[in-house]
CSV table of C-alpha atoms in Angstrom, one decimal:
chain,number,residue,atom,x,y,z
A,220,ASP,CA,26.9,-24.1,-11.3
A,221,GLU,CA,27.1,-21.8,-8.3
A,222,LEU,CA,28.2,-18.2,-8.7
A,223,GLU,CA,31.6,-17.3,-7.2
A,224,GLU,CA,30.2,-14.1,-5.8
A,225,GLY,CA,26.5,-14.0,-5.0
A,226,PRO,CA,24.1,-11.1,-5.6
A,227,THR,CA,24.1,-8.1,-3.2
A,228,LEU,CA,21.1,-6.4,-1.5
A,229,ALA,CA,21.2,-3.8,-4.2
A,230,ASP,CA,21.0,-6.5,-6.8
A,231,LEU,CA,17.8,-7.8,-5.3
A,232,ALA,CA,16.2,-4.4,-5.9
A,233,GLY,CA,17.9,-3.6,-9.1
A,234,ALA,CA,17.1,-6.9,-10.9
A,235,CYS,CA,13.3,-6.3,-10.7
A,236,SER,CA,11.4,-3.8,-12.8
A,237,PRO,CA,9.9,-0.8,-11.1
A,238,ALA,CA,6.4,-2.3,-11.5
A,239,THR,CA,7.6,-5.5,-9.8
A,240,ARG,CA,9.2,-3.6,-7.0
A,241,VAL,CA,6.0,-1.7,-6.3
A,242,GLY,CA,4.0,-5.0,-6.4
A,243,LEU,CA,6.4,-6.7,-4.0
A,244,GLY,CA,6.3,-3.7,-1.7
A,245,ALA,CA,2.5,-3.7,-1.6
A,246,LEU,CA,2.3,-7.4,-0.9
A,247,ARG,CA,4.8,-7.1,1.9
A,248,PHE,CA,3.0,-4.2,3.5
A,249,PHE,CA,-0.3,-5.9,3.3
A,250,VAL,CA,1.0,-9.1,4.8
A,251,ALA,CA,2.9,-7.3,7.6
A,252,ALA,CA,-0.1,-5.2,8.6
A,253,MET,CA,-2.5,-8.2,8.5
A,254,ALA,CA,-0.2,-10.5,10.4
A,255,SER,CA,0.5,-7.8,13.0
A,256,LEU,CA,-3.3,-7.3,13.4
A,257,ILE,CA,-3.9,-11.1,13.7
A,258,SER,CA,-1.3,-11.4,16.5
A,259,ALA,CA,-2.8,-8.4,18.3
A,260,LEU,CA,-6.3,-9.8,18.1
A,261,TYR,CA,-5.3,-13.2,19.5
A,262,ILE,CA,-3.9,-11.4,22.6
A,263,LEU,CA,-7.0,-9.1,22.8
A,264,PHE,CA,-9.5,-12.0,22.8
A,265,GLY,CA,-7.3,-13.9,25.2
A,266,VAL,CA,-7.2,-11.1,27.7
A,267,MET,CA,-11.0,-10.7,27.4
A,268,TYR,CA,-11.7,-14.4,27.8
A,269,ASP,CA,-9.7,-14.5,31.1
A,270,THR,CA,-11.8,-11.7,32.6
A,271,GLU,CA,-15.3,-12.4,34.0
A,272,GLU,CA,-16.9,-9.1,32.8
A,273,SER,CA,-15.6,-9.5,29.2
A,274,ARG,CA,-15.6,-13.3,28.9
A,275,TRP,CA,-18.5,-13.2,26.5
A,276,ILE,CA,-16.4,-11.3,24.1
A,277,GLY,CA,-13.4,-13.6,24.3
A,278,ALA,CA,-15.8,-16.6,23.9
A,279,MET,CA,-16.5,-15.4,20.3
A,280,VAL,CA,-13.0,-16.9,19.5
A,281,PHE,CA,-12.3,-19.4,22.2
A,282,GLY,CA,-15.8,-20.8,22.8
A,283,ALA,CA,-16.0,-22.7,26.0
A,284,VAL,CA,-12.5,-24.1,26.3
A,285,ASP,CA,-11.2,-24.9,29.8
A,286,ALA,CA,-7.7,-23.5,29.2
A,287,PRO,CA,-6.9,-19.8,29.8
A,288,GLY,CA,-7.3,-17.6,26.7
A,289,LEU,CA,-3.9,-16.1,27.1
A,290,LEU,CA,-2.4,-19.6,27.0
A,291,PHE,CA,-3.9,-20.0,23.5
A,292,ALA,CA,-2.7,-16.5,22.6
A,293,ALA,CA,0.8,-17.4,23.7
A,294,PHE,CA,0.9,-20.1,21.0
A,295,GLN,CA,-1.1,-18.3,18.3
A,296,ALA,CA,0.2,-14.7,18.4
A,297,PRO,CA,4.0,-15.2,18.1
A,298,PRO,CA,4.0,-17.0,14.8
A,299,PHE,CA,2.0,-14.3,13.1
A,300,ALA,CA,4.1,-11.6,14.9
A,301,MET,CA,7.2,-13.2,13.4
A,302,VAL,CA,5.6,-13.1,9.9
A,303,ALA,CA,4.8,-9.4,10.4
A,304,VAL,CA,8.4,-8.7,11.4
A,305,VAL,CA,10.0,-10.6,8.5
A,306,ALA,CA,7.6,-9.0,6.0
A,307,LEU,CA,8.1,-5.5,7.3
A,308,ARG,CA,11.9,-6.0,7.5
A,309,ASP,CA,12.0,-7.1,3.9
A,310,LEU,CA,9.9,-4.1,2.9
A,311,LEU,CA,12.2,-1.7,4.9
A,312,ARG,CA,15.2,-3.3,3.3
A,313,GLN,CA,13.7,-2.9,-0.2
A,314,VAL,CA,13.0,0.8,0.5
A,315,ALA,CA,16.5,1.3,1.9
A,316,THR,CA,18.3,-0.3,-1.0
A,317,THR,CA,16.1,1.3,-3.7
A,318,TYR,CA,16.5,4.8,-2.3
A,319,ALA,CA,20.1,4.4,-0.9
A,320,THR,CA,21.2,7.8,-2.4
A,321,ALA,CA,18.1,9.7,-1.2
A,322,PRO,CA,18.1,9.5,2.6
A,323,CYS,CA,15.3,11.9,3.2
A,324,ARG,CA,13.0,10.2,0.8
A,325,ARG,CA,14.0,6.8,2.2
A,326,ARG,CA,13.1,7.8,5.7
A,327,ALA,CA,9.8,9.4,4.6
A,328,ILE,CA,8.7,6.2,2.8
A,329,GLN,CA,9.7,4.0,5.7
A,330,ALA,CA,7.7,6.2,8.1
A,331,ALA,CA,4.8,6.1,5.7
A,332,VAL,CA,4.9,2.3,5.9
A,333,ALA,CA,5.1,2.0,9.7
A,334,VAL,CA,2.4,4.5,10.6
A,335,PRO,CA,-0.5,3.0,8.5
A,336,MET,CA,0.5,-0.5,9.8
A,337,TRP,CA,-0.1,0.8,13.4
A,338,LEU,CA,-3.2,2.6,12.4
A,339,MET,CA,-4.8,-0.6,11.0
A,340,THR,CA,-4.3,-2.3,14.4
A,341,ALA,CA,-5.5,0.8,16.3
A,342,ALA,CA,-8.7,1.0,14.2
A,343,VAL,CA,-9.7,-2.6,15.1
A,344,VAL,CA,-8.4,-2.8,18.7
A,345,GLY,CA,-9.5,0.7,19.7
A,346,PRO,CA,-13.3,0.0,19.8
A,347,PHE,CA,-12.7,-3.0,22.0
A,348,ALA,CA,-10.6,-1.0,24.4
A,349,ALA,CA,-13.5,1.6,24.6
A,350,HIS,CA,-16.1,-1.1,25.2
A,351,PRO,CA,-17.9,-0.9,28.6
A,352,SER,CA,-17.0,-4.5,29.4
A,353,ALA,CA,-13.3,-3.6,29.1
A,354,ALA,CA,-12.4,-2.0,32.4
A,355,GLY,CA,-9.5,-1.9,34.8
A,356,SER,CA,-6.7,-4.3,33.9
A,357,VAL,CA,-8.4,-5.2,30.6
A,358,THR,CA,-8.2,-1.6,29.4
A,359,VAL,CA,-4.5,-1.4,30.5
A,360,LEU,CA,-3.6,-4.6,28.6
A,361,LEU,CA,-5.5,-3.6,25.5
A,362,LEU,CA,-3.7,-0.2,25.5
A,363,GLY,CA,-0.5,-2.2,25.9
A,364,ILE,CA,-1.3,-3.9,22.6
A,365,LEU,CA,-1.7,-0.5,20.9
A,366,PHE,CA,1.3,1.2,22.4
A,367,VAL,CA,3.7,-1.6,23.2
A,368,TRP,CA,3.0,-4.8,21.2
A,369,THR,CA,2.5,-3.4,17.7
A,370,PRO,CA,5.0,-0.5,18.0
A,371,GLY,CA,7.5,-3.1,19.4
A,372,LEU,CA,7.1,-5.2,16.3
A,373,ILE,CA,7.6,-2.2,14.1
A,374,ALA,CA,10.6,-1.0,16.1
A,375,TYR,CA,12.2,-4.4,16.0
A,376,ALA,CA,11.8,-4.8,12.3
A,377,TRP,CA,13.1,-1.2,11.7
A,378,ALA,CA,16.2,-1.8,14.0
A,379,THR,CA,17.1,-5.2,12.3
A,380,ALA,CA,16.5,-4.3,8.7
A,381,PRO,CA,19.6,-3.8,6.6
A,382,SER,CA,20.6,-0.2,6.1
A,383,ALA,CA,21.4,1.6,2.9
A,384,ALA,CA,25.1,1.2,3.8
A,385,ALA,CA,24.8,-2.5,3.4
A,386,ALA,CA,23.4,-2.3,-0.1
A,387,ASP,CA,26.6,-3.4,-1.8
A,388,ARG,CA,27.4,-6.2,0.7
A,389,PRO,CA,27.1,-9.7,-0.8
A,390,ILE,CA,24.3,-11.9,0.6
A,391,VAL,CA,25.8,-14.8,2.6
A,392,ARG,CA,23.7,-17.9,2.1
A,393,SER,CA,24.0,-21.3,3.8
A,394,ARG,CA,24.7,-24.5,1.8
A,395,VAL,CA,21.2,-25.7,2.5
A,396,ALA,CA,19.8,-22.5,1.0
A,397,LEU,CA,22.0,-22.8,-2.1
A,398,LEU,CA,21.0,-26.5,-2.6
A,399,TYR,CA,17.3,-25.5,-2.2
A,400,ASP,CA,17.6,-22.8,-4.9
A,401,LYS,CA,19.5,-25.1,-7.2
A,402,TYR,CA,16.9,-27.9,-7.1
A,403,PHE,CA,13.6,-26.4,-5.8
A,404,GLY,CA,13.9,-22.6,-6.1
A,405,LEU,CA,12.1,-20.5,-8.7
A,406,ASN,CA,14.8,-21.3,-11.2
A,407,GLY,CA,15.6,-24.7,-9.8
A,408,LYS,CA,15.7,-28.0,-11.6
A,409,TYR,CA,12.7,-29.6,-9.8
A,410,PHE,CA,10.7,-26.5,-9.3
A,411,GLY,CA,7.8,-27.9,-11.3
A,412,LEU,CA,7.5,-31.0,-9.1
A,413,LYS,CA,7.7,-28.9,-6.0
A,414,VAL,CA,4.9,-26.7,-7.2
A,415,GLN,CA,2.6,-29.6,-8.0
A,416,ALA,CA,3.1,-31.2,-4.6
A,417,SER,CA,2.7,-28.0,-2.6
A,418,GLN,CA,-0.3,-26.8,-4.5
A,419,LEU,CA,-2.0,-30.2,-4.1
A,420,LEU,CA,-1.5,-30.0,-0.3
A,421,SER,CA,-2.7,-26.4,-0.4
A,422,VAL,CA,-5.9,-27.2,-2.2
A,423,VAL,CA,-6.7,-30.2,0.1
A,424,LEU,CA,-6.0,-28.1,3.2
A,425,GLN,CA,-8.1,-25.1,2.2
A,426,ALA,CA,-11.0,-27.3,0.9
A,427,TRP,CA,-11.0,-29.4,4.0
A,428,THR,CA,-11.1,-26.4,6.4
A,429,ARG,CA,-12.8,-23.6,4.6
A,430,LEU,CA,-15.6,-25.0,2.3
A,431,PRO,CA,-17.7,-26.7,5.1
A,432,LEU,CA,-17.4,-23.6,7.3
A,433,LEU,CA,-18.3,-21.2,4.5
A,434,GLY,CA,-21.2,-23.4,3.3
A,435,ALA,CA,-22.7,-23.3,6.8
A,436,PHE,CA,-22.1,-19.6,7.1
A,437,VAL,CA,-23.9,-18.9,3.7
A,438,SER,CA,-26.8,-21.2,4.6
A,439,VAL,CA,-27.4,-19.6,8.0
A,440,HIS,CA,-26.7,-16.0,6.9
A,441,PRO,CA,-27.8,-15.7,3.2
A,442,LEU,CA,-27.9,-11.9,3.5
A,443,LEU,CA,-25.4,-9.7,5.4
A,444,GLY,CA,-26.1,-6.3,6.9
A,445,PRO,CA,-23.8,-3.6,8.4
A,446,PHE,CA,-21.5,-4.5,11.2
A,447,THR,CA,-23.6,-2.4,13.7
A,448,ASP,CA,-26.6,-4.8,13.1
A,449,LEU,CA,-24.7,-7.9,14.3
A,450,GLY,CA,-26.6,-9.7,17.0
A,451,ARG,CA,-29.6,-7.4,16.6
A,452,VAL,CA,-31.0,-7.7,13.1
A,453,GLU,CA,-30.9,-10.7,10.8
A,454,TYR,CA,-31.6,-10.3,7.1
A,455,TYR,CA,-33.4,-13.0,5.1
A,456,ASP,CA,-35.8,-11.8,2.5
A,457,GLU,CA,-34.8,-8.2,1.9
A,458,GLY,CA,-32.1,-5.8,2.8
A,459,GLY,CA,-28.4,-6.5,3.2
A,460,SER,CA,-26.0,-7.9,0.7
A,461,PRO,CA,-25.7,-11.6,-0.4
A,462,SER,CA,-23.1,-13.7,1.4
A,463,ALA,CA,-22.8,-16.3,-1.4
A,464,PRO,CA,-19.9,-14.4,-3.2
A,465,ILE,CA,-17.6,-15.1,-0.2
A,466,PHE,CA,-18.2,-18.8,-0.7
A,467,TRP,CA,-17.8,-18.7,-4.5
A,468,THR,CA,-14.6,-16.6,-4.3
A,469,ILE,CA,-12.9,-19.2,-2.2
A,470,PHE,CA,-14.3,-22.0,-4.3
A,471,ALA,CA,-13.1,-20.3,-7.5
A,472,ALA,CA,-9.7,-19.9,-6.0
A,473,LEU,CA,-9.5,-23.6,-5.3
A,474,VAL,CA,-10.5,-24.4,-8.9
A,475,VAL,CA,-7.8,-22.1,-10.2
A,476,ASN,CA,-5.3,-23.5,-7.8
A,477,ALA,CA,-6.0,-27.0,-9.0
A,478,LEU,CA,-5.6,-26.1,-12.7
A,479,TYR,CA,-3.0,-23.3,-13.1
A,480,PRO,CA,0.1,-25.4,-12.4
A,481,ALA,CA,-0.8,-27.7,-15.4
A,482,VAL,CA,-1.4,-24.7,-17.6
A,483,LEU,CA,1.8,-22.7,-16.8
A,484,LEU,CA,4.4,-25.4,-16.0
A,485,VAL,CA,4.2,-26.7,-19.6
A,486,GLN,CA,5.2,-23.4,-21.0
A,487,ARG,CA,8.8,-23.1,-22.1
A,488,ASP,CA,8.8,-19.3,-21.8
A,489,ALA,CA,10.4,-18.5,-18.4
A,490,PHE,CA,8.0,-15.6,-18.0
A,491,TRP,CA,4.9,-17.9,-17.9
A,492,SER,CA,6.4,-21.0,-16.3
A,493,ARG,CA,8.3,-19.1,-13.5
A,494,ARG,CA,7.4,-15.5,-12.9
A,495,ALA,CA,3.7,-15.6,-13.9
A,496,LEU,CA,3.3,-18.7,-11.9
A,497,ALA,CA,4.8,-17.0,-8.8
A,498,VAL,CA,2.4,-14.1,-9.2
A,499,VAL,CA,-0.7,-16.4,-9.4
A,500,ASP,CA,0.6,-18.3,-6.4
A,501,ALA,CA,0.8,-15.1,-4.3
A,502,ALA,CA,-2.6,-13.9,-5.5
A,503,LEU,CA,-4.2,-17.2,-4.4
A,504,ASP,CA,-2.5,-17.0,-1.0
A,505,LEU,CA,-4.0,-13.6,-0.5
A,506,VAL,CA,-7.4,-14.9,-1.3
A,507,TYR,CA,-7.0,-17.8,1.2
A,508,SER,CA,-5.6,-15.5,3.9
A,509,ALA,CA,-6.6,-11.9,3.6
A,510,VAL,CA,-9.9,-12.2,1.8
A,511,PHE,CA,-11.1,-14.9,4.1
A,512,PHE,CA,-9.8,-13.2,7.2
A,513,PHE,CA,-11.3,-9.8,6.6
A,514,ALA,CA,-14.6,-11.3,5.3
A,515,MET,CA,-15.0,-13.2,8.5
A,516,LEU,CA,-13.8,-10.3,10.7
A,517,THR,CA,-16.0,-7.7,9.2
A,518,ASN,CA,-19.1,-10.0,9.6
A,519,GLY,CA,-18.4,-10.8,13.2
A,520,VAL,CA,-17.4,-14.4,12.7
A,521,PHE,CA,-14.4,-14.1,14.9
A,522,ALA,CA,-14.0,-17.8,15.6
A,523,ALA,CA,-13.4,-18.4,11.8
A,524,ALA,CA,-11.2,-15.3,11.4
A,525,LEU,CA,-9.0,-16.3,14.4
A,526,PRO,CA,-9.0,-20.2,14.5
A,527,ILE,CA,-7.5,-21.9,17.5
A,528,TRP,CA,-7.3,-25.5,16.3
A,529,PRO,CA,-4.3,-26.9,14.4
A,530,LEU,CA,-5.6,-27.5,10.9
A,531,ALA,CA,-7.7,-24.4,10.8
A,532,THR,CA,-4.8,-22.3,12.1
A,533,LEU,CA,-2.5,-23.8,9.5
A,534,SER,CA,-4.9,-22.9,6.8
A,535,LEU,CA,-4.6,-19.2,7.8
A,536,PHE,CA,-0.9,-19.2,8.7
A,537,TYR,CA,0.5,-21.1,5.7
A,538,PRO,CA,-0.8,-18.8,2.9
A,539,THR,CA,0.2,-15.7,4.9
A,540,VAL,CA,3.8,-16.8,5.4
A,541,HIS,CA,4.0,-18.2,1.9
A,542,VAL,CA,3.4,-14.7,0.4
A,543,VAL,CA,6.5,-13.5,2.2
A,544,PHE,CA,8.7,-16.3,0.7
A,545,VAL,CA,7.2,-15.9,-2.7
A,546,CYS,CA,8.2,-12.3,-2.7
A,547,ARG,CA,11.7,-13.3,-1.6
A,548,ALA,CA,11.9,-16.0,-4.3
A,549,ILE,CA,10.9,-13.5,-7.1
A,550,GLU,CA,13.7,-11.1,-6.0
A,551,ALA,CA,16.3,-13.8,-5.5
A,552,ALA,CA,15.5,-15.5,-8.9
A,553,ALA,CA,15.7,-12.2,-10.8
A,554,ALA,CA,19.0,-11.3,-9.2
A,555,ASP,CA,20.4,-14.7,-9.8
A,556,LEU,CA,19.5,-14.7,-13.5
A,557,ALA,CA,20.9,-11.2,-13.9
A,558,ALA,CA,24.2,-12.2,-12.2
A,559,ARG,CA,24.4,-15.3,-14.5
A,560,ALA,CA,23.8,-13.3,-17.6
A,561,ARG,CA,26.6,-10.9,-16.6
A,562,ARG,CA,29.0,-13.8,-15.8
A,563,ALA,CA,28.2,-15.5,-19.1
A,564,GLY,CA,28.9,-12.3,-21.0
A,565,ALA,CA,32.2,-11.7,-19.1
A,566,LEU,CA,33.3,-15.3,-19.8
A,567,LYS,CA,32.4,-15.0,-23.5
A,568,ALA,CA,34.4,-11.8,-23.8
A,569,ALA,CA,37.4,-13.3,-22.0
A,570,SER,CA,37.2,-16.4,-24.2
A,571,ALA,CA,37.2,-14.2,-27.3
A,572,VAL,CA,40.3,-12.4,-26.2
A,573,ARG,CA,42.2,-15.5,-25.2
A,574,TRP,CA,41.1,-18.0,-27.9
A,575,ASN,CA,39.7,-18.0,-31.3
A,576,THR,CA,36.0,-18.2,-30.7
A,577,THR,CA,35.5,-20.3,-33.8
A,578,THR,CA,37.6,-23.1,-32.4
A,579,ALA,CA,37.2,-22.7,-28.7
A,580,ARG,CA,35.4,-25.6,-26.9
A,581,GLN,CA,32.2,-24.2,-25.4
A,582,ARG,CA,31.0,-25.8,-22.1
A,583,LYS,CA,27.3,-26.5,-21.9
A,584,SER,CA,25.5,-24.0,-19.8
A,585,SER,CA,23.6,-25.1,-16.7
A,586,VAL,CA,19.8,-25.0,-16.5
A,587,ARG,CA,19.8,-21.7,-14.7
A,588,THR,CA,22.4,-20.0,-16.9
A,589,SER,CA,20.6,-21.2,-20.0
A,590,MET,CA,17.4,-19.7,-18.6
A,591,ALA,CA,19.2,-16.4,-18.0
A,592,LEU,CA,20.6,-16.2,-21.5
A,593,THR,CA,17.6,-17.5,-23.5
A,594,GLY,CA,14.6,-16.8,-21.4
A,595,ARG,CA,13.5,-20.4,-22.0
A,596,VAL,CA,13.0,-23.3,-19.7
A,597,GLU,CA,14.7,-26.5,-20.8
A,598,ASP,CA,12.9,-28.9,-18.5
A,599,ALA,CA,9.3,-27.7,-18.8
A,600,LEU,CA,6.8,-30.4,-18.0
A,601,PRO,CA,5.4,-32.3,-20.9
A,602,LEU,CA,1.9,-31.4,-22.1
A,603,TRP,CA,0.9,-35.1,-22.0
A,604,LYS,CA,2.1,-37.7,-19.5
A,605,GLY,CA,3.5,-39.9,-22.2
A,606,ALA,CA,5.4,-37.2,-24.0
């Protein structure tokens, strides 16, 4: 069932439609910028927590823990930094292979990706560096985040991303990766079962960690004012905007997450049961990660935006990294189906030349090859359990 020669980096870009490429690029940029910002903020609050003058700022994330804030940051920041590097590297590779014949345009787009990513971090970290409580070594370390940490992540991703010259080079994949794609990948045999299990765990994790916290937040702060009023003005009867939509957005995402696998996995059209399902999955991951993170960050609930305990951290990290792998799965699945369609066409043409096609024995196509040729899923889940 495996292809003799796998897809190239150019196939990953060429197999997707222009709209899909734009969507994947936007997802990758947003995840890279957000993950880079999260890693920088963990270091920022860790530095401030370990300094007497600014400890009250660091305590907004770390509370009254006995361990140094930088010790927590040493465990929390690197995973998000790695997600930022992988997402940005995938985006730079996507740009390089898409515009392989236009070097000036390619470099301009890559620069246009890197600069806003740094500006997002600077816009959030800059005010903390200018705060009166941040003096001496704290200021130096915060400037190090702006001019060393974040640029270092961008530079590393840029230096390790595949160049345009590697566009026609076949992608070398391990046996484990090939087996995963065959059985659990987007076109895999047991993809439906994997989706059901992973989404069940996702719903349980998000409901367990997010709903109690958001319920308490909405109850205590029914109305939200501007960021400049935090700690000074509390809105109850008038003024401000309601906070309930934040809770109901996450709640609605959980309801959709619980129902959409049953709706889409029974479809035999590969568009709905595979590609549409992946898009819904990525959208829900953005709600769990980006919507929640920025809602808490902009309302000053830093302890919720930057969790330090295992389950709460996992509820932020898992959907963030999952968006990266969903983007990769969409590209890889499209390239695999395109390669199988080409191979099937070539085999059919060769068979017609060598044998009489009316009498030649036809070998049954594999699940993935059949999906590439017909656009249908042979093993869609039954509508009813007893079907």
